[in-house]
XYZ file of N, CA, C and O in Angstrom:
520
model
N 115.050 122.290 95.925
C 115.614 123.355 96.727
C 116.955 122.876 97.302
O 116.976 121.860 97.997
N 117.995 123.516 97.058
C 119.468 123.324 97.566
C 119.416 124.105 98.938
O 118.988 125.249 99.093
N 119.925 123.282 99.883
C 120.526 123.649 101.386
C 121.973 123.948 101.623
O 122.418 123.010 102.284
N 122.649 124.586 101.450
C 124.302 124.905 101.022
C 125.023 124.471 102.388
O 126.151 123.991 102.500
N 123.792 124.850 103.729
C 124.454 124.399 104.675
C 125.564 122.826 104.952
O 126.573 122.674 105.640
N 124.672 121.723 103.920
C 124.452 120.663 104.436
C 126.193 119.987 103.637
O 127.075 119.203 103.987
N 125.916 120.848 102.474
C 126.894 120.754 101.139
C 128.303 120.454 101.903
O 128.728 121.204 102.782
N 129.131 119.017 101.380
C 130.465 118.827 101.382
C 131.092 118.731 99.998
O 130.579 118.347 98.947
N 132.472 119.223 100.275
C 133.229 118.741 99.096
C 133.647 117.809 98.892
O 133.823 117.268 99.984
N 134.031 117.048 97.952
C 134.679 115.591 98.105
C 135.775 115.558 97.741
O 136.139 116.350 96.872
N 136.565 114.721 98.235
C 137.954 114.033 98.530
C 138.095 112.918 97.953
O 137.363 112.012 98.352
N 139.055 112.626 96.855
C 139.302 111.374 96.265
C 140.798 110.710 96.797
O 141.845 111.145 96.317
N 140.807 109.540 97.903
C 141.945 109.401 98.329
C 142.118 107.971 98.117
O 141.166 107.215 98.312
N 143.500 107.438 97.650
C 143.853 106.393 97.160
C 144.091 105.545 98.423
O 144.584 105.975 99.466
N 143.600 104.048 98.151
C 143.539 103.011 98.935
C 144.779 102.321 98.929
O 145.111 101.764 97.883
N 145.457 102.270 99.843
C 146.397 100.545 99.833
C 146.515 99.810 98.270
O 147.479 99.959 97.519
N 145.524 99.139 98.029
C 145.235 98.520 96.992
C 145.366 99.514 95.494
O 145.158 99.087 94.358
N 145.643 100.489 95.748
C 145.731 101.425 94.428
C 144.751 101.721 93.674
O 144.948 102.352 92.635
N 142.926 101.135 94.231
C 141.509 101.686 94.245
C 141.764 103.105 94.957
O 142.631 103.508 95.732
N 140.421 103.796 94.248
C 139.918 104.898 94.689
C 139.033 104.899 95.650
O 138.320 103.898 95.725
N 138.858 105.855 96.509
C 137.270 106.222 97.798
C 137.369 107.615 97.799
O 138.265 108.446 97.944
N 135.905 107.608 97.545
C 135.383 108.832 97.362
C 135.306 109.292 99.252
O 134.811 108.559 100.108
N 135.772 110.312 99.444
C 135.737 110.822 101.155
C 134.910 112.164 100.873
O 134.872 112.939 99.917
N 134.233 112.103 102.175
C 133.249 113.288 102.758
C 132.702 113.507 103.839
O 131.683 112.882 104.133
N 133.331 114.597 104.828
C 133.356 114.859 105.811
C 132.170 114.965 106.449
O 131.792 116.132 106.553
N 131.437 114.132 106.922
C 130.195 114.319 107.880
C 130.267 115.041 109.046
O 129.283 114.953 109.781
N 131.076 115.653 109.363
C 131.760 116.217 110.807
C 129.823 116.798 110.996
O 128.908 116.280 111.636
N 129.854 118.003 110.150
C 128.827 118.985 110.507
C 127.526 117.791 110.837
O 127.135 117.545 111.978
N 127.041 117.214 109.731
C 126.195 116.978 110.309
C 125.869 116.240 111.285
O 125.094 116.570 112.183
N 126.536 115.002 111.159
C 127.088 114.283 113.003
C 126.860 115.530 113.899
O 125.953 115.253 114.684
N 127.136 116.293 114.019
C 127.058 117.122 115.449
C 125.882 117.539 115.702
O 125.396 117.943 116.758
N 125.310 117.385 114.363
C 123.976 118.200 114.429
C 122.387 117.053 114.858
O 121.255 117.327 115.258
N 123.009 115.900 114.549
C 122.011 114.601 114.520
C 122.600 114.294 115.844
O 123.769 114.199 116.219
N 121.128 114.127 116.623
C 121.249 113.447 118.001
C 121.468 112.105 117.967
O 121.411 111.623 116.836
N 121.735 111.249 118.984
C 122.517 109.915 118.970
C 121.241 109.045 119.440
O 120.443 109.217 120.361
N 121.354 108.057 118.463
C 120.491 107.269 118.450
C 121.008 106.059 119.670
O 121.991 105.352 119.451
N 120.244 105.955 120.885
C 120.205 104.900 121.855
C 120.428 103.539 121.543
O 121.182 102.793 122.167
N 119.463 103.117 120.147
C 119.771 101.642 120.249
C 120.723 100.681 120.449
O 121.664 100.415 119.700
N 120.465 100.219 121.394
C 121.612 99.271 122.229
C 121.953 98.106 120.801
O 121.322 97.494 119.940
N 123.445 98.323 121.276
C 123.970 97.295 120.753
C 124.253 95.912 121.206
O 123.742 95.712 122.308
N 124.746 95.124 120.841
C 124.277 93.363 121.394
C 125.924 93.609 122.531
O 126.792 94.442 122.271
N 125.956 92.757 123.599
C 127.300 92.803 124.404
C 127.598 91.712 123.400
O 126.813 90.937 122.854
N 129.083 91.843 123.264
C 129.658 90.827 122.492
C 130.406 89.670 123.372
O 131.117 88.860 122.776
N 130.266 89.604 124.609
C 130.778 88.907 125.670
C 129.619 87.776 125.581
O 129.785 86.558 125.514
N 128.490 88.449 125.598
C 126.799 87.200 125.674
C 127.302 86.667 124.108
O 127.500 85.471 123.893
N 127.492 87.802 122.971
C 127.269 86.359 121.785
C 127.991 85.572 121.856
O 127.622 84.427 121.595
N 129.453 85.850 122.272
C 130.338 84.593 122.005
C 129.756 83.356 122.784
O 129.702 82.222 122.307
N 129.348 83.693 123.980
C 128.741 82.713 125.336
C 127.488 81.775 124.792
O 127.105 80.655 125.129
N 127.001 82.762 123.763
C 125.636 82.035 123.051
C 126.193 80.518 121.619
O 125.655 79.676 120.899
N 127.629 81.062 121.988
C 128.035 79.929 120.482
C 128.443 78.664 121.210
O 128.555 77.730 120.415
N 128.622 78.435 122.080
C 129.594 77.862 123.519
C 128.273 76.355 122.648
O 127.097 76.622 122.403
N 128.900 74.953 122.364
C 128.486 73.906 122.609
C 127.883 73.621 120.885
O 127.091 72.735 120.562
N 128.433 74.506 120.086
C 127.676 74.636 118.837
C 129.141 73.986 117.741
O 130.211 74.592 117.690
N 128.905 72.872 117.073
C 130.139 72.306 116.422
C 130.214 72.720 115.006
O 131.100 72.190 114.336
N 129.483 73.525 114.473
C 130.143 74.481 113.028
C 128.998 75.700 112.914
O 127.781 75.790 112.752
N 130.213 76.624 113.108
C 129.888 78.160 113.196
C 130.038 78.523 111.699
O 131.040 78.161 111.083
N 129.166 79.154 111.175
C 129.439 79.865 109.936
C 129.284 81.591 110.092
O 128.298 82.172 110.544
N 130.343 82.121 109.666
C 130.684 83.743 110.038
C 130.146 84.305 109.200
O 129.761 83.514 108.339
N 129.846 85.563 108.937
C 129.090 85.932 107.629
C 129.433 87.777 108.016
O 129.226 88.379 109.070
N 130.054 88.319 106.620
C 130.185 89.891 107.143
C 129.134 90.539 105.980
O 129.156 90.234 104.787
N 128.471 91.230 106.434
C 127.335 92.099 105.603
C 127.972 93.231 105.145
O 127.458 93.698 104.129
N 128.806 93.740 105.522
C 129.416 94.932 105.262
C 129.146 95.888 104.231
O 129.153 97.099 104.453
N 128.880 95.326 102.982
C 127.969 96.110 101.520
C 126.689 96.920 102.135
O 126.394 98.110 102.027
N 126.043 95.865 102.810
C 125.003 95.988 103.033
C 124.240 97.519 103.985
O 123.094 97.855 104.286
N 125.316 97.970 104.143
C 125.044 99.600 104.848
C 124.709 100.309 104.025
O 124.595 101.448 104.478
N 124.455 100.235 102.899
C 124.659 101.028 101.721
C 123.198 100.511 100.580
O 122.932 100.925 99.451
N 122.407 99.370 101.522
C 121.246 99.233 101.196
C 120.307 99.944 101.793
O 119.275 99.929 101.122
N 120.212 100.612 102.845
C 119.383 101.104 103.766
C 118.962 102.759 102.986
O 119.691 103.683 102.623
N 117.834 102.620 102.963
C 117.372 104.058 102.260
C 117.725 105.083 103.147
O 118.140 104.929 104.296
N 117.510 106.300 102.461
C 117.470 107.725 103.576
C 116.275 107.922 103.571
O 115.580 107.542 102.628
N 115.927 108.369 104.311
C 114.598 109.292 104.441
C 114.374 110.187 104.052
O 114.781 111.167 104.675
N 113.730 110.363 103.014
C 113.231 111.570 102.284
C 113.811 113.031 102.803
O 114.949 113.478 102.657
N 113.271 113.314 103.111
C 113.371 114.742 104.236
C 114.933 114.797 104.601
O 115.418 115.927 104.545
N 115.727 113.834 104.938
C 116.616 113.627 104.877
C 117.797 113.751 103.898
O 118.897 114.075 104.346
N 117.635 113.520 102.644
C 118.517 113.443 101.755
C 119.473 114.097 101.455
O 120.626 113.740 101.213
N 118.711 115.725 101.468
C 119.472 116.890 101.143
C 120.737 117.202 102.003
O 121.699 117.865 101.616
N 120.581 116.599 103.279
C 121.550 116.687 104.313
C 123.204 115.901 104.111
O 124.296 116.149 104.622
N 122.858 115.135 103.372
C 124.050 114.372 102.604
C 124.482 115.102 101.197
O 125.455 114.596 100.638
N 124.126 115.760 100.827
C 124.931 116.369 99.433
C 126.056 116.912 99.323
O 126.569 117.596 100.209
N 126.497 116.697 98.359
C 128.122 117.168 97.919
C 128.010 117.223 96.607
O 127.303 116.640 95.785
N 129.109 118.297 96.541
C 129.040 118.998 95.127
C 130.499 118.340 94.237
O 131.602 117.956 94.624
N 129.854 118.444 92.899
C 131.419 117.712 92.263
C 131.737 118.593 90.935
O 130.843 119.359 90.573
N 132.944 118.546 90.181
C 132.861 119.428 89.059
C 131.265 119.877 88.390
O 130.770 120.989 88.208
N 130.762 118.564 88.142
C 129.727 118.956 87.315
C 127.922 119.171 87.604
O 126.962 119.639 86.992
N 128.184 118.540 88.864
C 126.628 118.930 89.749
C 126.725 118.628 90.667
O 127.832 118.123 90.856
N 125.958 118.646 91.700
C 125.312 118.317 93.099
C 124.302 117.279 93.499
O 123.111 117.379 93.207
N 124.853 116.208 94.225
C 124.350 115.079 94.605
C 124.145 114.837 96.113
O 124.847 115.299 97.013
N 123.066 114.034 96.244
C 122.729 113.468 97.735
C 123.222 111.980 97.733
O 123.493 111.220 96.803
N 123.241 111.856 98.827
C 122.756 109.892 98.709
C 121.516 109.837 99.179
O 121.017 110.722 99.873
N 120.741 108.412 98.700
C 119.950 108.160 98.506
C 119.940 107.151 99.416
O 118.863 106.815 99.910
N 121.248 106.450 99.813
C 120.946 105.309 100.668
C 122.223 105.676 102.012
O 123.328 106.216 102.056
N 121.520 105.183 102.732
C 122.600 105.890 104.245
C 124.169 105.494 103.709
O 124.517 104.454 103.149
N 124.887 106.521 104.023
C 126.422 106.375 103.513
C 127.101 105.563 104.342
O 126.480 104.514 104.516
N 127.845 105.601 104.766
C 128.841 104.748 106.022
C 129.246 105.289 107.014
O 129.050 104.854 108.148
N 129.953 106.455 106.704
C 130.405 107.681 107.909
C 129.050 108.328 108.403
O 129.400 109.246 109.145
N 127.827 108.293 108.353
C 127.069 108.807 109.303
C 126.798 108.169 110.511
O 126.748 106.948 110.660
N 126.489 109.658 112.028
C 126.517 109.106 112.999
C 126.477 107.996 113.550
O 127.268 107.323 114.212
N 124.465 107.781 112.850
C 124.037 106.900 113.814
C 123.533 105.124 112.942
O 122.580 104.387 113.193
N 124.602 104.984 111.960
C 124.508 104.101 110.686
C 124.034 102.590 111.472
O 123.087 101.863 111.171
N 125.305 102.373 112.849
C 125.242 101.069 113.412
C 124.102 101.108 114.169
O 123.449 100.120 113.830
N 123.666 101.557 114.791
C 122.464 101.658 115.289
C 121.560 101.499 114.562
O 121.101 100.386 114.820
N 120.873 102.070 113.587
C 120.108 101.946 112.880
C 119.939 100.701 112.029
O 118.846 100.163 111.849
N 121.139 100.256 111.492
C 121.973 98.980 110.739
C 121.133 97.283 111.600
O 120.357 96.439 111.151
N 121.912 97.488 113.161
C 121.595 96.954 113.953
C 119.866 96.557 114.312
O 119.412 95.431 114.105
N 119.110 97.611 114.829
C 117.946 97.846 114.692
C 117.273 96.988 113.315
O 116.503 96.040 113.468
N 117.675 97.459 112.069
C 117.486 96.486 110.804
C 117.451 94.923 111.038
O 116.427 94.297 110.766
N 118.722 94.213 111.610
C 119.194 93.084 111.530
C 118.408 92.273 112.657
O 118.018 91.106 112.690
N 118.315 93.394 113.627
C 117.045 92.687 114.793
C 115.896 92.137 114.300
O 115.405 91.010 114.358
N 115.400 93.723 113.538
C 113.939 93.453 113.055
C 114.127 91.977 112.150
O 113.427 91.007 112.440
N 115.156 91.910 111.013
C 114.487 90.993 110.010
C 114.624 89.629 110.207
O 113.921 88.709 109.789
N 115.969 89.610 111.140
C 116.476 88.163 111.476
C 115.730 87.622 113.063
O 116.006 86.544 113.589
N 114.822 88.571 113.597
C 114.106 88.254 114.721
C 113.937 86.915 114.918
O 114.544 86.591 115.939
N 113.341 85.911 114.360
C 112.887 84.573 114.692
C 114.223 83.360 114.708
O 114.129 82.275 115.280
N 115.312 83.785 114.029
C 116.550 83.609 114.305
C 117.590 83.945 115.208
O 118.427 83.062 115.394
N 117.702 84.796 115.688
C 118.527 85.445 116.976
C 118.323 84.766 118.229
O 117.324 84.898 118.935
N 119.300 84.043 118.468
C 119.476 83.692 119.689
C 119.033 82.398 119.667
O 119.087 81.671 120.659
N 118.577 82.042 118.554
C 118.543 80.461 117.989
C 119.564 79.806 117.439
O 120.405 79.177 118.081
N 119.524 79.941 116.093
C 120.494 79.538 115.110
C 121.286 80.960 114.602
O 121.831 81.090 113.505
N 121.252 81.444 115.103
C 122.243 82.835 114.533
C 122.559 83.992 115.568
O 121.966 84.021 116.646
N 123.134 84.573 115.359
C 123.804 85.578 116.431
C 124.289 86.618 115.398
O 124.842 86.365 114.327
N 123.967 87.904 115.933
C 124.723 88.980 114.921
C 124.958 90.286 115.571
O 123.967 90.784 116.104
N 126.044 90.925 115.632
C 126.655 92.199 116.227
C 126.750 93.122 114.715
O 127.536 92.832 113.813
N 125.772 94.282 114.666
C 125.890 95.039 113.328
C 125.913 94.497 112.026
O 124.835 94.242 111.490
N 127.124 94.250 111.349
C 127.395 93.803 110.151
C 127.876 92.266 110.378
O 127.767 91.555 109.379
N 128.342 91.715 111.436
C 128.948 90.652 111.365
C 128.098 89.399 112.253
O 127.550 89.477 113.353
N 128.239 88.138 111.232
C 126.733 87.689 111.423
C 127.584 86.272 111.900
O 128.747 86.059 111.558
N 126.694 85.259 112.839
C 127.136 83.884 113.037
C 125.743 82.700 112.602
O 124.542 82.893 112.790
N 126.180 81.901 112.196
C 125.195 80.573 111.938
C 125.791 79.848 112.672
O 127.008 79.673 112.607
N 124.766 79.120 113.774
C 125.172 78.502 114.369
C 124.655 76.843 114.260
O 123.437 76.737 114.398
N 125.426 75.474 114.023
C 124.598 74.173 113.892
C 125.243 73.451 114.236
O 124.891 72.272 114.267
């Protein structure tokens, strides 16, 4: 079943680098998705947490937004139409609302026994600390 509401068009706009990105306006549905609370880390405490640590290793996940599934029920809400058919994503895009939050929430859950030990991480951008 197609939802037409949800439907964007896409935008192919050239990068710096003379690569392509596919663009699509989430405006609508952002307004429509309530804002997810989960607190984000103060970045004033992580730096404070590296204080006495003699090799930091930085680490950016950044791909990695684009591993996170959608939720079923969800999907249709991301579609956009292109010459030749109509597509969802399947895995949370980048421009949605509540991506860092959720992202975040992820990185809590999996790196739990690490945080605030040997590692420190704000969203996508990660520290090893030894």
């Amino acid at each position: 079943m197609l939802y037409l509401e949800w439907m964007e068009n896409v935008a192919m706009v050239k990068k710096p680098n003379g690569k392509w990105h596919v663009c699509m306006d989430f405006t609508n549905l952002n307004k429509a998705c309530s804002k997810d609370s989960y607190p984000l880390p103060q970045i004033d405490w992580l730096v404070d947490e590296t204080l006495g640590y003699q090799l930091l290793s930085f680490l950016d996940a950044f791909s990695r937004y684009h591993q996170i599934m959608m939720y079923l029920p969800d999907q249709e809400k991301t579609m956009f139409i292109t010459k030749k058919w109509t597509y969802c994503y399947k895995v949370m895009p980048f421009r949605v609302k509540n991506i860092r939050a959720t992202y975040q929430h992820m990185v809590n859950k999996v790196f739990k026994e690490l945080l605030g030990n040997t590692m420190e991480a704000y969203v996508d951008d990660m520290i090893i600390k030894s």
